[in-house]
PDB file of C-alpha atoms in Angstrom:
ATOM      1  CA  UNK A   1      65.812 -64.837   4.129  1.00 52.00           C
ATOM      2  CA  UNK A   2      66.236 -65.377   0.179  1.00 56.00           C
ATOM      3  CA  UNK A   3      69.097 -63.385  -1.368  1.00 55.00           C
ATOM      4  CA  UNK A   4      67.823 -60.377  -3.144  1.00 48.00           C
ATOM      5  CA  UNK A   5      68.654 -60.011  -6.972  1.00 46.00           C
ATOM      6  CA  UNK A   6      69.508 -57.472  -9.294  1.00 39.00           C
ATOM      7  CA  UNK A   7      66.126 -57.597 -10.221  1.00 45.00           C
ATOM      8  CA  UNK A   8      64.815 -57.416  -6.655  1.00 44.00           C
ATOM      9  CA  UNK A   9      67.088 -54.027  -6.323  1.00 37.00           C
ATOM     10  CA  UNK A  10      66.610 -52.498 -10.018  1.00 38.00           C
ATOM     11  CA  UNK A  11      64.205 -50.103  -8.811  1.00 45.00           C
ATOM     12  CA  UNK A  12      65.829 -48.933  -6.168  1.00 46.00           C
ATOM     13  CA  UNK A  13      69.435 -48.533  -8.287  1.00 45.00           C
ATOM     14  CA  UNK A  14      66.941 -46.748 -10.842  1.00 53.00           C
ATOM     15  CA  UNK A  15      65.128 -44.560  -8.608  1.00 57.00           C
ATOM     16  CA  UNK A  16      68.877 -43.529  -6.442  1.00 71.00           C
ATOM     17  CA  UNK A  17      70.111 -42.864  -9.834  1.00 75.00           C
ATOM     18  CA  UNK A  18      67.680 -40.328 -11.131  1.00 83.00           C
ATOM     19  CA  UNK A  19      68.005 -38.494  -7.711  1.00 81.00           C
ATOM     20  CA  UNK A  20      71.755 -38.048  -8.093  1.00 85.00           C
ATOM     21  CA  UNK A  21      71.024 -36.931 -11.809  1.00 88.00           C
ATOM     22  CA  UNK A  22      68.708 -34.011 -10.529  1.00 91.00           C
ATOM     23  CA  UNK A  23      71.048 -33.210  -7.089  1.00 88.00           C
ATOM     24  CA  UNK A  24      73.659 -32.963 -10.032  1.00 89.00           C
ATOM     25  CA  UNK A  25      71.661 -30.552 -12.355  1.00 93.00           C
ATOM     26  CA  UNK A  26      70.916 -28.779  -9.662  1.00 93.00           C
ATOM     27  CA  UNK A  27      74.405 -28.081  -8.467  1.00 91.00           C
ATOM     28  CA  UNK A  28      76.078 -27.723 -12.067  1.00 93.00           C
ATOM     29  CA  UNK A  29      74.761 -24.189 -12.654  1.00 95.00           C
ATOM     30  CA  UNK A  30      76.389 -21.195 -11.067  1.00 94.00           C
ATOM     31  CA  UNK A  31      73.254 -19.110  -9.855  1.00 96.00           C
ATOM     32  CA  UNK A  32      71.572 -22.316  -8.342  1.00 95.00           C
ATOM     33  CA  UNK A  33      74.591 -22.377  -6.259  1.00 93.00           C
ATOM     34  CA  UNK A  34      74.766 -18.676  -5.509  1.00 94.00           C
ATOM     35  CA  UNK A  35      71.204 -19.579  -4.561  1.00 95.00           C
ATOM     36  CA  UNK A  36      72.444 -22.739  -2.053  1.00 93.00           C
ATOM     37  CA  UNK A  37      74.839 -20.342  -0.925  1.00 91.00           C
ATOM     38  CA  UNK A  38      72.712 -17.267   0.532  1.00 93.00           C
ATOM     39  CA  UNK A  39      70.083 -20.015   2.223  1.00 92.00           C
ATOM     40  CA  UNK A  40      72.947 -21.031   4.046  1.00 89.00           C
ATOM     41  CA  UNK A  41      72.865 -18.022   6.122  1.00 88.00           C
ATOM     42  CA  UNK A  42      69.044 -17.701   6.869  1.00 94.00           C
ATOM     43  CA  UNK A  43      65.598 -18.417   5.387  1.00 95.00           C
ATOM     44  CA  UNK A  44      65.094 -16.226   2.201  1.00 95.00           C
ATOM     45  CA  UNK A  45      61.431 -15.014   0.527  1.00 95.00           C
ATOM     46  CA  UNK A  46      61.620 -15.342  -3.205  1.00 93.00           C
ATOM     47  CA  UNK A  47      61.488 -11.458  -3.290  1.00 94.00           C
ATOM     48  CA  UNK A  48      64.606 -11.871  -1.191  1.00 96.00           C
ATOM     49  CA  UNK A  49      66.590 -14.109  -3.325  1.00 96.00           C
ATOM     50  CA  UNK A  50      65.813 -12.139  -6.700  1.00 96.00           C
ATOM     51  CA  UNK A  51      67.020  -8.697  -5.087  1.00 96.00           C
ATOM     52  CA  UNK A  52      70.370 -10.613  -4.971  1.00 95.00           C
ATOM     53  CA  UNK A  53      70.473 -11.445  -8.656  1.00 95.00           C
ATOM     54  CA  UNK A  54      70.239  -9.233 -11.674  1.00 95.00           C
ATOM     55  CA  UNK A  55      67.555 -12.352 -12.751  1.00 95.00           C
ATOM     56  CA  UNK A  56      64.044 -11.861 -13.587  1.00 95.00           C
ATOM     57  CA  UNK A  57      61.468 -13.499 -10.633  1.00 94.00           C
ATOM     58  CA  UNK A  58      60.312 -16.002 -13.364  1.00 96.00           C
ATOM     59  CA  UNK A  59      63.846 -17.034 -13.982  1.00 96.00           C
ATOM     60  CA  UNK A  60      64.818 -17.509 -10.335  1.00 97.00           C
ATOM     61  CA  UNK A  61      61.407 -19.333  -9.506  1.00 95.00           C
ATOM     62  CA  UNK A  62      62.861 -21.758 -12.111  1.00 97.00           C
ATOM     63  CA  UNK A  63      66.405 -22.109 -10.644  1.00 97.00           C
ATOM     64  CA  UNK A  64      64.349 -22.662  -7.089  1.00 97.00           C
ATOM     65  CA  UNK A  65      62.321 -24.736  -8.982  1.00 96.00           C
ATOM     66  CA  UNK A  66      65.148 -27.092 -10.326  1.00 96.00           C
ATOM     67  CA  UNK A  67      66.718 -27.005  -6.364  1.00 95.00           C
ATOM     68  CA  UNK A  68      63.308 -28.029  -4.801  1.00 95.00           C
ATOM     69  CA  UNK A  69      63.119 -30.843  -7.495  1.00 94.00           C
ATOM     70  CA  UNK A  70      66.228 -32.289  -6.457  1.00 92.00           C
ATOM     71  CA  UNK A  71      65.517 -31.660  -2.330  1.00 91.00           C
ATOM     72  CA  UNK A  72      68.461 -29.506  -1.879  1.00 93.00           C
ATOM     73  CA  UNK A  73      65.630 -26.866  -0.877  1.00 94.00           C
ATOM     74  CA  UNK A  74      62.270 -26.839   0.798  1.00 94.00           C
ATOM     75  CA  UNK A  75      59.225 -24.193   0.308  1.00 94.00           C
ATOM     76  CA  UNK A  76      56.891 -22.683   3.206  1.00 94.00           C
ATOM     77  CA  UNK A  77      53.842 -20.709   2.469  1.00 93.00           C
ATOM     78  CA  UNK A  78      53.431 -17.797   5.059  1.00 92.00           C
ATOM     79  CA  UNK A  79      50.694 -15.974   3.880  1.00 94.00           C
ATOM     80  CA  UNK A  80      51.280 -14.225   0.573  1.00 93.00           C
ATOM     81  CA  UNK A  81      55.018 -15.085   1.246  1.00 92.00           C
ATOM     82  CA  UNK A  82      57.239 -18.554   0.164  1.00 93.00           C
ATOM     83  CA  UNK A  83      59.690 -18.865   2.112  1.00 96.00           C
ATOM     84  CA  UNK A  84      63.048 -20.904   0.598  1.00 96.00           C
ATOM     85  CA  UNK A  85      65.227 -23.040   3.190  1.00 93.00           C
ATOM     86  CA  UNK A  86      68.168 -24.666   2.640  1.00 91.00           C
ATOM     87  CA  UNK A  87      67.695 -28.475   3.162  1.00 89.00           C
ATOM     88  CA  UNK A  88      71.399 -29.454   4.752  1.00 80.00           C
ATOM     89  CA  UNK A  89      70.383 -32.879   5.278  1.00 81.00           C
ATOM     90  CA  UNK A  90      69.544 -33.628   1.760  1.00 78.00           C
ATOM     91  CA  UNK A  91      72.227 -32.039   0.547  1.00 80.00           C
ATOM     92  CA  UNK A  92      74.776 -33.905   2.341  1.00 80.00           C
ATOM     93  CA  UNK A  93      72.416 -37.194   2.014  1.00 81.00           C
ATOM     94  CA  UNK A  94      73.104 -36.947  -1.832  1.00 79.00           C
ATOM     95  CA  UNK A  95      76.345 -36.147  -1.972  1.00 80.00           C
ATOM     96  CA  UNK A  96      77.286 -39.437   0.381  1.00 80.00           C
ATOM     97  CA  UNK A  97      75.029 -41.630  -1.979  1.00 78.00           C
ATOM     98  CA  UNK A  98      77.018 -40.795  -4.845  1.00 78.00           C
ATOM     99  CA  UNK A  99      80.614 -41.235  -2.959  1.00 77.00           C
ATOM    100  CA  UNK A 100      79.439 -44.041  -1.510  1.00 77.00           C
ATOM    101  CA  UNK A 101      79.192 -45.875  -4.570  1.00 73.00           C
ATOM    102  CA  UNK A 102      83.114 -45.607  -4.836  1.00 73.00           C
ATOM    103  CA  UNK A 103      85.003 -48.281  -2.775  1.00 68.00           C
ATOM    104  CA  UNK A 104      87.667 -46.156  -1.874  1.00 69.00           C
ATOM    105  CA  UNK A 105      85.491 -43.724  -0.368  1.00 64.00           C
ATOM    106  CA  UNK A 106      83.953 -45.679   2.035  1.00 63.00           C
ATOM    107  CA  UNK A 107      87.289 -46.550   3.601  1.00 65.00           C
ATOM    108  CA  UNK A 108      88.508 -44.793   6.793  1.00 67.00           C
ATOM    109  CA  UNK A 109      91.349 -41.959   5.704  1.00 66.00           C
ATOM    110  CA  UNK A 110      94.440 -43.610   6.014  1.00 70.00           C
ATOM    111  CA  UNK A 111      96.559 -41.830   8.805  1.00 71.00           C
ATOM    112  CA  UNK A 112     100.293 -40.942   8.194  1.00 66.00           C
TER     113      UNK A 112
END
């Protein structure tokens, strides 16, 4: 098999590096992770989630909107309802694609 080159990868380093730049974003504002937060517990409607917050709907559909974006949360329509879920797997996806990039952090912890 020929050796792949930068070139052969570039889209792929491109494409891993915009994800990080949204899961990032997403998790650099304090009500998105309020947000992250209260899915952890249980499925929320949007109703649900702006009763927490002193936000306006429009302004929390936004924040969900920026979370979705970056896969850190997944929609359901149930009738007249969306239903928000916390998306775990992402979440910890991303956060091993960026530390994974770092040498040291791919190493076994060193036992003392």
């Amino acid at each position: 098999m020929p050796r792949k080159t930068f070139a052969d990868v570039a889209p792929d380093v491109q494409a891993s590096g915009r994800h990080l730049s949204k899961f990032f974003k997403a998790l650099s504002d304090e009500t998105r992770r309020e947000i992250l937060r209260l899915l952890e517990d249980r499925q929320h409607t949007v109703g649900e989630i702006v009763g927490r917050f002193s936000l306006s709907q429009p302004t929390i559909s936004r924040h969900l909107s920026v979370l979705k974006e970056a896969n850190l949360v997944r929609d359901e329509r149930r009738g007249q309802f969306v239903i928000y879920h916390l998306s775990g797997a992402n979440m910890a996806r991303s956060a091993r694609q960026f530390f994974d990039a770092f040498t040291d952090c791919r190493k076994p912890p060193e036992r003392n």
